GROMACS .gro file of C-alpha atoms in nm:
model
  374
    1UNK     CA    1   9.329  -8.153  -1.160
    2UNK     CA    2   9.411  -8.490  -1.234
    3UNK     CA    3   9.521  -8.620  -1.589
    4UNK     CA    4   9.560  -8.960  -1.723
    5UNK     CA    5   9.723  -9.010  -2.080
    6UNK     CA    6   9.787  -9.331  -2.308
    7UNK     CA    7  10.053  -9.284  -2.511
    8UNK     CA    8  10.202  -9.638  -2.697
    9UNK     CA    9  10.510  -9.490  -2.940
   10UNK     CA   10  10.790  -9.244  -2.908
   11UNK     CA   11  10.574  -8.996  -3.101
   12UNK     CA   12  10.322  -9.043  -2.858
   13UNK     CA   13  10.545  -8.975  -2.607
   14UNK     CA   14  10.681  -8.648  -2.814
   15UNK     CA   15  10.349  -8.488  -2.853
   16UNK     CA   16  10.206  -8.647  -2.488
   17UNK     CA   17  10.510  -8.461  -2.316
   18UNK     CA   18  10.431  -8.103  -2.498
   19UNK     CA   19  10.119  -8.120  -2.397
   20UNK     CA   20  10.160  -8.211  -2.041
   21UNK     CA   21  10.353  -7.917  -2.027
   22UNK     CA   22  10.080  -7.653  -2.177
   23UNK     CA   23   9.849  -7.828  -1.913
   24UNK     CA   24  10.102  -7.777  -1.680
   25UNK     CA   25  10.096  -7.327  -1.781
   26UNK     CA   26   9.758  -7.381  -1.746
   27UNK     CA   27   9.698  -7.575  -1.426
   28UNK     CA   28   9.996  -7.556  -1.173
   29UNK     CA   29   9.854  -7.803  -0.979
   30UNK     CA   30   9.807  -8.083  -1.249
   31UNK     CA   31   9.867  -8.413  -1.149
   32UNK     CA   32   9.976  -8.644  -1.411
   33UNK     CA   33   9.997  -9.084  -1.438
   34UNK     CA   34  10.105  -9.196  -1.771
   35UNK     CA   35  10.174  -9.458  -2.025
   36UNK     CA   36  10.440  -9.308  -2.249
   37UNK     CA   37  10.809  -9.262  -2.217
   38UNK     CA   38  11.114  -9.092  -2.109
   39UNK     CA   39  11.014  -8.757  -2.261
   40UNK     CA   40  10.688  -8.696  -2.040
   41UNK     CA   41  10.856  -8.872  -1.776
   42UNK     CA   42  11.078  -8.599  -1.782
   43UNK     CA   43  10.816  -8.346  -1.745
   44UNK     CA   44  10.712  -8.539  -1.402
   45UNK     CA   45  10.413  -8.728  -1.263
   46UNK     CA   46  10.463  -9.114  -1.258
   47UNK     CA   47  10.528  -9.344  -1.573
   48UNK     CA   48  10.322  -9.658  -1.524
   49UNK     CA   49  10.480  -9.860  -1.848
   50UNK     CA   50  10.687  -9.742  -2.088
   51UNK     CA   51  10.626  -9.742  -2.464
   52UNK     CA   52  10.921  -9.969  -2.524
   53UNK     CA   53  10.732 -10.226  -2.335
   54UNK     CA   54  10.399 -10.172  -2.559
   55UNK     CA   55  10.574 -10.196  -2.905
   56UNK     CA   56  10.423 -10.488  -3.134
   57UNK     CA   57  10.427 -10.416  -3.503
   58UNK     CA   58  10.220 -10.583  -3.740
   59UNK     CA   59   9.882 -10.803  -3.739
   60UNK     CA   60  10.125 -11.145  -3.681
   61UNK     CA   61  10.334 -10.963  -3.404
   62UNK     CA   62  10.008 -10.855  -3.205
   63UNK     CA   63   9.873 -11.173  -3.199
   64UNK     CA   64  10.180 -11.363  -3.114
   65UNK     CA   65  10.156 -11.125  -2.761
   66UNK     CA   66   9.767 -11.105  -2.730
   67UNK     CA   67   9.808 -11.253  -2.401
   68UNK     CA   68  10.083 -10.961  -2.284
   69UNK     CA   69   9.859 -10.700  -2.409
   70UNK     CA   70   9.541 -10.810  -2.274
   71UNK     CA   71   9.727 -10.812  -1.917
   72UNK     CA   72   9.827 -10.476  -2.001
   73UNK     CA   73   9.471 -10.361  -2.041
   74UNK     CA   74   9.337 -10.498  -1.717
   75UNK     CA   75   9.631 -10.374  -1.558
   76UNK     CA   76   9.526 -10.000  -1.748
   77UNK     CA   77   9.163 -10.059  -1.620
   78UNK     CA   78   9.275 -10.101  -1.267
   79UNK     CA   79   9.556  -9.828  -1.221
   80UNK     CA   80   9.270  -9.540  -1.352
   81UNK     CA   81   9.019  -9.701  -1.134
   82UNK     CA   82   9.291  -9.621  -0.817
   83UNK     CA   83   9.372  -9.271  -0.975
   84UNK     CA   84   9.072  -9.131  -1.046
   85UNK     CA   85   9.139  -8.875  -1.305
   86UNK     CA   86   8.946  -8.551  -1.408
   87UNK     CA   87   8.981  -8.688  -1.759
   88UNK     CA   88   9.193  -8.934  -1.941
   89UNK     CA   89   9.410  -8.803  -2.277
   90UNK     CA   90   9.429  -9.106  -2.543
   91UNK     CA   91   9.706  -9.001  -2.783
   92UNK     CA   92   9.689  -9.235  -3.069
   93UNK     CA   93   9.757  -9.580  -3.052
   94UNK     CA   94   9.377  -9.704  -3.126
   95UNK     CA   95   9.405 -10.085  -3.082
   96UNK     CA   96   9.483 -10.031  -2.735
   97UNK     CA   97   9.286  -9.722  -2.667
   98UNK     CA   98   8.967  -9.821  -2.800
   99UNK     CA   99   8.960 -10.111  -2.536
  100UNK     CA  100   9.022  -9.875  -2.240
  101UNK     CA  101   8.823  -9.541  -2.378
  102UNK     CA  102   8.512  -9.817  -2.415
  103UNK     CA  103   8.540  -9.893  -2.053
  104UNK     CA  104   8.592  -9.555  -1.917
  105UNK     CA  105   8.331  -9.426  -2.123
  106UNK     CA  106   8.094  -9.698  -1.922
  107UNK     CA  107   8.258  -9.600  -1.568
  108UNK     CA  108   8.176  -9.170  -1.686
  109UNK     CA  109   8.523  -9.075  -1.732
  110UNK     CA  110   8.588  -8.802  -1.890
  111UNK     CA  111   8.749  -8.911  -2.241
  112UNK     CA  112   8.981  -8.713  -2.448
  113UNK     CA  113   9.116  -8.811  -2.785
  114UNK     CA  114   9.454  -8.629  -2.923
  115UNK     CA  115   9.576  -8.707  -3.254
  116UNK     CA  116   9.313  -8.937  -3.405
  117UNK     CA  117   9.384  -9.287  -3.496
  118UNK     CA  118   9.396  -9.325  -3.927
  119UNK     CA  119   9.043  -9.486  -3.960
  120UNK     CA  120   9.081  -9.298  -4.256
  121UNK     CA  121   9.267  -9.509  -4.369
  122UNK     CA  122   9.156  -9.827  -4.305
  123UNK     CA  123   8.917  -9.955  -3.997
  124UNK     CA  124   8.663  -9.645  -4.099
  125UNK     CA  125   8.422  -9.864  -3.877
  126UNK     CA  126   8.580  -9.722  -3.596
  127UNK     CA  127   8.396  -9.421  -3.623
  128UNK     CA  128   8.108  -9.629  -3.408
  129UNK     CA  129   8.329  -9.641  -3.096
  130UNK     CA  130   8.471  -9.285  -3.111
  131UNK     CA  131   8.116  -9.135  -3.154
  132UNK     CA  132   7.990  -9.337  -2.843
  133UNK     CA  133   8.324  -9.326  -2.623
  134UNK     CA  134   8.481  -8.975  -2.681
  135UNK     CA  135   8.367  -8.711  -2.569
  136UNK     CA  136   8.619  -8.465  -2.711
  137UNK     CA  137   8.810  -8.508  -3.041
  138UNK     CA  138   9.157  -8.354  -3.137
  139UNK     CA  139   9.286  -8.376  -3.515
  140UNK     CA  140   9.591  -8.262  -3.630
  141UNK     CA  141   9.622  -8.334  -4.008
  142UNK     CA  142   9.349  -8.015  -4.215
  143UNK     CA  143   9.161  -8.327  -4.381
  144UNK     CA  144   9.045  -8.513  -4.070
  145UNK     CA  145   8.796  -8.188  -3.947
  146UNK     CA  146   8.619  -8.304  -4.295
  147UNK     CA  147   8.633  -8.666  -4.248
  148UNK     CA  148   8.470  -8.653  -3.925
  149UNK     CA  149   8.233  -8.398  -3.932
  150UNK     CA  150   8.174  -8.389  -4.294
  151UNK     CA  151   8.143  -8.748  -4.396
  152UNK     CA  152   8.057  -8.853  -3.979
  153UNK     CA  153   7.866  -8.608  -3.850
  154UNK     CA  154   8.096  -8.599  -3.542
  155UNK     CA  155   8.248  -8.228  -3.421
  156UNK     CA  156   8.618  -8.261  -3.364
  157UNK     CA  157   8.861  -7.932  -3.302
  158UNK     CA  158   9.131  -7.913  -3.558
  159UNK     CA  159   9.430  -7.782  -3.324
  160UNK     CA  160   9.690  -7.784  -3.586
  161UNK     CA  161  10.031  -8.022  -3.580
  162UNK     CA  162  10.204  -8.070  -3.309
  163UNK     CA  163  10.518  -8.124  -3.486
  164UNK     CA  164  10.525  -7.775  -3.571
  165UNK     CA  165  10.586  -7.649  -3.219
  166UNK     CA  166  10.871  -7.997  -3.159
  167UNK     CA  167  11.072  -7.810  -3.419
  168UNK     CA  168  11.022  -7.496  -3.339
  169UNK     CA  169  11.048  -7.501  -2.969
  170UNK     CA  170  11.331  -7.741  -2.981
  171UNK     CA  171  11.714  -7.566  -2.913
  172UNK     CA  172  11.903  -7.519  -3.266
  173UNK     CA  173  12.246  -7.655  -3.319
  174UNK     CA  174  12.538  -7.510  -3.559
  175UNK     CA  175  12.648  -7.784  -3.810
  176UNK     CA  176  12.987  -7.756  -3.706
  177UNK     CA  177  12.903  -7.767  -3.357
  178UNK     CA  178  12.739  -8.121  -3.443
  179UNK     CA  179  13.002  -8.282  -3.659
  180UNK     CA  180  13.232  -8.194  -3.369
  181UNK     CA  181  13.034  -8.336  -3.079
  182UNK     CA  182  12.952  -8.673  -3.277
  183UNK     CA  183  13.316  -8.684  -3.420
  184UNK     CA  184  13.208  -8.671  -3.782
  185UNK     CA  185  13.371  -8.583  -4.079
  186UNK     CA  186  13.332  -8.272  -4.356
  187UNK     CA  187  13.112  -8.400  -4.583
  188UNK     CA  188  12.756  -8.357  -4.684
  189UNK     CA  189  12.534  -8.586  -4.433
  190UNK     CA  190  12.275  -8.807  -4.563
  191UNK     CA  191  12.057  -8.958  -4.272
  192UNK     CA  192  11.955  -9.262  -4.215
  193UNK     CA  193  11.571  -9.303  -4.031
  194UNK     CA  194  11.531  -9.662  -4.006
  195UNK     CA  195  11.224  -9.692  -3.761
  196UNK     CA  196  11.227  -9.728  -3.394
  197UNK     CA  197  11.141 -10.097  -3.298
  198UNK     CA  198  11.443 -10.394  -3.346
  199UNK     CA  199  11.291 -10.580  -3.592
  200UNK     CA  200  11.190 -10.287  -3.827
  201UNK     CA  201  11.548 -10.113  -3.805
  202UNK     CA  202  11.691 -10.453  -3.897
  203UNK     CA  203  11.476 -10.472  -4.187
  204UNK     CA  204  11.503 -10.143  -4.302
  205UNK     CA  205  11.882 -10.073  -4.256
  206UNK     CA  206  11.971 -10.435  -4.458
  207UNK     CA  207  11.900 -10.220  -4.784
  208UNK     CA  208  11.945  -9.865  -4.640
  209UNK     CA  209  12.297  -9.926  -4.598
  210UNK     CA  210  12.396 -10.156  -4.940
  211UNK     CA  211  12.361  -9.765  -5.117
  212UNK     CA  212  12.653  -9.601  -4.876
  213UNK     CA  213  12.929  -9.752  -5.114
  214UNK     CA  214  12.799  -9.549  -5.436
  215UNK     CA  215  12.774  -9.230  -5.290
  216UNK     CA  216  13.206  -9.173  -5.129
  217UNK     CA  217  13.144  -8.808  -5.139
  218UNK     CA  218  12.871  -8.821  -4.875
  219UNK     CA  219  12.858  -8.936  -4.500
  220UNK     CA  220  12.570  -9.161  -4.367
  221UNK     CA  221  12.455  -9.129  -4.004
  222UNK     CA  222  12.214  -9.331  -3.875
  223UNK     CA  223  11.955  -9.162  -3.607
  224UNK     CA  224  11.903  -9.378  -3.301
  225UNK     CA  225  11.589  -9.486  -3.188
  226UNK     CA  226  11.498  -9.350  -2.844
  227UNK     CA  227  11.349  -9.666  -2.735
  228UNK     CA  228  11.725  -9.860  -2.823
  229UNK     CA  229  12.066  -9.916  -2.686
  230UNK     CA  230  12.330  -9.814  -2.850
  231UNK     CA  231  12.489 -10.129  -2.855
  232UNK     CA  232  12.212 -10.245  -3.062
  233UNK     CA  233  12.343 -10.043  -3.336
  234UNK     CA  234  12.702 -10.199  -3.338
  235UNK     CA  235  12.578 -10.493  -3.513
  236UNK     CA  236  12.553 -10.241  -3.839
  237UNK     CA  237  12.813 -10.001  -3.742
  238UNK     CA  238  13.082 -10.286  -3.726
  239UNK     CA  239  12.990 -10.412  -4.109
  240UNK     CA  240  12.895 -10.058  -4.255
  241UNK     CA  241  13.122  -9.715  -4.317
  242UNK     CA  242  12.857  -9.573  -4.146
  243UNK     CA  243  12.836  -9.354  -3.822
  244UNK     CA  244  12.562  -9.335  -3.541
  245UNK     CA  245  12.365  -9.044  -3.321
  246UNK     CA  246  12.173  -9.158  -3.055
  247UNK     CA  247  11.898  -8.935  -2.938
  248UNK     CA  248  11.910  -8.668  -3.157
  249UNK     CA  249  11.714  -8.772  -3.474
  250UNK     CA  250  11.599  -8.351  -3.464
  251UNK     CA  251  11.959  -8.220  -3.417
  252UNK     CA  252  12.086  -8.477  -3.754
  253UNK     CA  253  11.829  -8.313  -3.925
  254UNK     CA  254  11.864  -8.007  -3.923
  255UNK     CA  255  12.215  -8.060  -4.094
  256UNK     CA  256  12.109  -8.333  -4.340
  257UNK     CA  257  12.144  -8.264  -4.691
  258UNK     CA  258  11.899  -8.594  -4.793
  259UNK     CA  259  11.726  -8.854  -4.562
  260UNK     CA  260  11.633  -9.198  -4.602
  261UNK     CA  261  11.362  -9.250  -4.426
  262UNK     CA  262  11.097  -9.513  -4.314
  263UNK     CA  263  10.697  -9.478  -4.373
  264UNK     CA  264  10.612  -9.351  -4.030
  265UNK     CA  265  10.569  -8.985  -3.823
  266UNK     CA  266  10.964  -8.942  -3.923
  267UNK     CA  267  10.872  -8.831  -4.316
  268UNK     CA  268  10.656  -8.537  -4.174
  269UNK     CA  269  10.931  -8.416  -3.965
  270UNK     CA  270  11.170  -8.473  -4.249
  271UNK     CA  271  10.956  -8.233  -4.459
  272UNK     CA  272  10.958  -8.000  -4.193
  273UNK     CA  273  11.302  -7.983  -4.123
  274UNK     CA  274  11.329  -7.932  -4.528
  275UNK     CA  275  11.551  -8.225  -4.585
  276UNK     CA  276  11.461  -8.393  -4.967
  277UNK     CA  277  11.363  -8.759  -4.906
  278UNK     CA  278  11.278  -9.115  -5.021
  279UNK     CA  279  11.020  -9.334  -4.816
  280UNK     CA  280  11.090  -9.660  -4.744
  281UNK     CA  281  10.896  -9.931  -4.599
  282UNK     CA  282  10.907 -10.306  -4.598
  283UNK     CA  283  10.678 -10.548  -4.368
  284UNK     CA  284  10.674 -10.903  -4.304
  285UNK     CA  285  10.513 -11.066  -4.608
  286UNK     CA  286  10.193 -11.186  -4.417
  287UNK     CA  287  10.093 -10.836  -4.269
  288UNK     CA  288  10.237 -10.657  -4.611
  289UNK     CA  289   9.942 -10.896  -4.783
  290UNK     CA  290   9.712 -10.846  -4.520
  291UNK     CA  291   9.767 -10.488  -4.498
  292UNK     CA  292   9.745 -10.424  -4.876
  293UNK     CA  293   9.344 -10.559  -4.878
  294UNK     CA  294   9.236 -10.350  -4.536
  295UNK     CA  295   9.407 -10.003  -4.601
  296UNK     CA  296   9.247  -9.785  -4.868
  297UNK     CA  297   9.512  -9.505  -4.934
  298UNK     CA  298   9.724  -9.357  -5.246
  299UNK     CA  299  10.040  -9.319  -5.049
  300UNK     CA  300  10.136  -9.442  -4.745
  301UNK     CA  301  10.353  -9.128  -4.609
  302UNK     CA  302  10.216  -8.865  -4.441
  303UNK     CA  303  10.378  -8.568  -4.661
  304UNK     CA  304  10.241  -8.716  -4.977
  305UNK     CA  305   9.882  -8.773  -4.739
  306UNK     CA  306   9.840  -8.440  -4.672
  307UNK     CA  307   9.929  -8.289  -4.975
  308UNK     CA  308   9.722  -8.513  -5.193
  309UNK     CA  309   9.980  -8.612  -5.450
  310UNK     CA  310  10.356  -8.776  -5.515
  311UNK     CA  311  10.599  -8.482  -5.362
  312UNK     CA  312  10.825  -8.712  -5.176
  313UNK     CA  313  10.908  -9.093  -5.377
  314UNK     CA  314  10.750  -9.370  -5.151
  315UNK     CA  315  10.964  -9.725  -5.219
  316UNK     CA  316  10.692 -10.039  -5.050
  317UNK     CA  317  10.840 -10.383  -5.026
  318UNK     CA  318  11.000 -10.540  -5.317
  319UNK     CA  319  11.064 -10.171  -5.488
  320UNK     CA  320  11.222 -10.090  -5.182
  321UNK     CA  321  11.606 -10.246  -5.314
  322UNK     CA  322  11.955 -10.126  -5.370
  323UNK     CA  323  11.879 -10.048  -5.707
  324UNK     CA  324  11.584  -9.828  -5.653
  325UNK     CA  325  11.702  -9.617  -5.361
  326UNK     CA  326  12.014  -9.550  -5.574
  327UNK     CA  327  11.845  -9.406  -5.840
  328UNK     CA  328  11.589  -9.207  -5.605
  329UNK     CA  329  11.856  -9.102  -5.387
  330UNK     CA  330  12.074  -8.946  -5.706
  331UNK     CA  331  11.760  -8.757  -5.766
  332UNK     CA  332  11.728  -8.576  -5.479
  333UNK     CA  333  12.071  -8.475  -5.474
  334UNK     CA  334  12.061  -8.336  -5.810
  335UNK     CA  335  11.966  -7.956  -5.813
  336UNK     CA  336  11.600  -7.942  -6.006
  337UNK     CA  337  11.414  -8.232  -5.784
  338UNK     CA  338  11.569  -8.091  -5.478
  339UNK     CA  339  11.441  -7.777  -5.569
  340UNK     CA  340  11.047  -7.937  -5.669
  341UNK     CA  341  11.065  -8.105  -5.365
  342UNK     CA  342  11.131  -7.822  -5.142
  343UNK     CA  343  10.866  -7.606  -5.305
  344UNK     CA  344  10.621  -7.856  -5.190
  345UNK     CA  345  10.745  -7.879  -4.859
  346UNK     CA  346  10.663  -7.483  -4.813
  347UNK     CA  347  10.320  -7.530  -4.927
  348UNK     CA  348  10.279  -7.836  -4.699
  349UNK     CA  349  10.333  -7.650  -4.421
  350UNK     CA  350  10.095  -7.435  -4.487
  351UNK     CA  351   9.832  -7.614  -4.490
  352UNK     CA  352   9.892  -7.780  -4.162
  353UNK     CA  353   9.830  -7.488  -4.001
  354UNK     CA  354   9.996  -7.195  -3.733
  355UNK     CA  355  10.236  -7.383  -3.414
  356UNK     CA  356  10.068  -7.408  -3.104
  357UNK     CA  357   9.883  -7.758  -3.106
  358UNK     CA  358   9.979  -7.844  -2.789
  359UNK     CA  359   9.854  -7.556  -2.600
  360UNK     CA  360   9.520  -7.488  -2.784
  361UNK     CA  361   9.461  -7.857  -2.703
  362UNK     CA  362   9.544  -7.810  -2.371
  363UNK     CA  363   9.303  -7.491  -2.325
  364UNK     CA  364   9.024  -7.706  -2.489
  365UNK     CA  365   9.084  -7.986  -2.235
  366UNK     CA  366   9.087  -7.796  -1.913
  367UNK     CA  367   8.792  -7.569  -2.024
  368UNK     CA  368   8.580  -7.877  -2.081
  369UNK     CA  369   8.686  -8.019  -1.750
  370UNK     CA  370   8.628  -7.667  -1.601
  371UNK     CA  371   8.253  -7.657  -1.783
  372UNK     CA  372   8.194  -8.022  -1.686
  373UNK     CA  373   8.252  -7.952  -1.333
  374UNK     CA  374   8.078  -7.548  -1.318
   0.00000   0.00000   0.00000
């Protein structure tokens, strides 16, 4: 069968990639045409435009490339039209999904939805186009299944988070091993998660790195971005005692002792690698503003989300200083709020659920196809 996904960020492309390859267990004769990255590129079919490409943050950003973007859309519409898939896979990344699952709703594609946009968040009208353009729903946080059907009256399947099988599936690395291949030194390593597009690692790294100097008995490493160049990273590397993995944000976590880490998919996989953090997160003043009035949440990570209350410490825009992190970053390397923290972090894994996301989503995809076409 044929399978078209939409994926518009490197987690996208993460979670897009493990599930091309449960389709893949399942149907050996899937054909797959993508918009993602290097990681389902790597599992085979053809890339149509990568991620990199797609990447405009913020309500100011977006409209400074509306043009780009609406090309990219008709360009979307006109690539499925040639491929004609058994069913097309949105995976997130609603403001340009919604345009495209409206129209192949219209044409009768068959249209899948993995990882639900936040219109739980903010944009709750949204629940108008998913009810009359998806036909199949996917959730992976416990609280959306109640959202939607609850609150919507729409039936979604709650496949659990595919994070859980990224870390688990991934291949494990000694700590030694690491230091050695990355020419590190012996201390304690504090990471450094800074975002994944240019002009939110500048931002984010400007006061991320004023807090190496008070902490000598620690080593900062900054993960690289998937989506950058490592020469990129020189800029800070050159002005900063700092050092610099590229392409192994899962590896540097595993042997963190504390993260820093921006709002974003990366605090959930911080948790899960059970690495004590702070949250970070600073926006252009215009779409901070603007931001602040649409989005109607307590916290703005996803640990803190899911769990319902404060178990990681969330720094937003002008808390988010030198000052601040230094004090929340001497906390979490102090014995009794490490030890809080990680309590949490065992009961927040709980309640996202048993691994296998991926390939119960998978199963629910092909069987549908399967049904539709019995």
């Amino acid at each position: 069968m044929k399978y078209y996904l939409i994926a518009g960020e490197a987690s996208g492309d993460l979670h897009g990639s493990n599930l091309m390859k449960a389709l893949l267990r399942l149907d050996a004769q899937a054909e797959f045409r993508f918009w993602g990255g290097d990681l389902m590129q790597q599992v085979g079919g053809n890339l149509v435009k990568h991620y990199r490409d797609l990447a405009f943050m913020g309500f100011v950003e977006v409209l400074a490339n509306i043009n780009t973007i609406f090309k990219n859309i008709n360009h979307c519409k006109k690539d499925i039209e040639a491929f004609q898939p058994d069913a097309i896979i949105f995976i997130d990344y609603p403001g340009f999904n919604f345009r495209i699952m409206k129209w192949a709703k219209q044409q009768g594609y068959a249209t899948h939805y993995y990882i639900s946009p936040q219109i739980w968040a903010w944009k709750e009208n949204r629940i108008k186009a998913i009810k009359r353009d998806v036909d199949e729903m996917y959730v992976i946080l416990p609280f959306e299944k109640d959202f939607y059907e609850e609150k919507h009256d729409f039936p979604v399947h709650f496949v659990g988070h595919p994070l859980l099988d990224a870390i688990e599936n991934r291949k494990e690395i000694r700590e030694s091993e690491f230091i050695a291949q990355h020419q590190l030194v012996d201390k304690p390593i504090i990471a450094l998660l800074p975002g994944s597009r240019k002009q939110e690692i500048a931002k984010m790294l400007e006061t991320m790195l004023k807090v190496t100097r008070k902490f000598p008995d620690y080593q900062f490493v900054i993960a690289g971005a998937p989506s950058q160049e490592t020469e990129y990273y020189e800029q800070f590397l050159k002005k900063n005692k700092v050092s610099l993995v590229m392409n192994a944000t899962y590896d540097l976590l595993s042997v963190a002792h504390a993260a820093l880490v921006t709002s974003g998919t990366a605090t959930l996989e911080t948790a899960l690698f059970e690495v004590p953090e702070v949250v970070c997160y600073k926006g252009s003043t215009i779409s901070y503003q603007i931001a602040k009035r649409v989005i109607n949440l307590n916290y703005i990570s996803l640990v803190n989300l899911i769990m319902d209350k404060e178990v990681v410490k969330e720094l937003i825009q002008s808390e988010f200083n030198e000052k601040k992190l230094t004090q929340e970053l001497e906390k979490i390397l102090s014995a009794e709020p490490r030890k809080q923290m990680l309590e949490n972090y065992k009961s927040l894994r709980e309640k996202l659920g048993g691994s296998g996301a991926s390939q119960k989503t998978a199963e629910l995809i092909v069987n549908s196809i399967n049904h539709k076409n019995a």
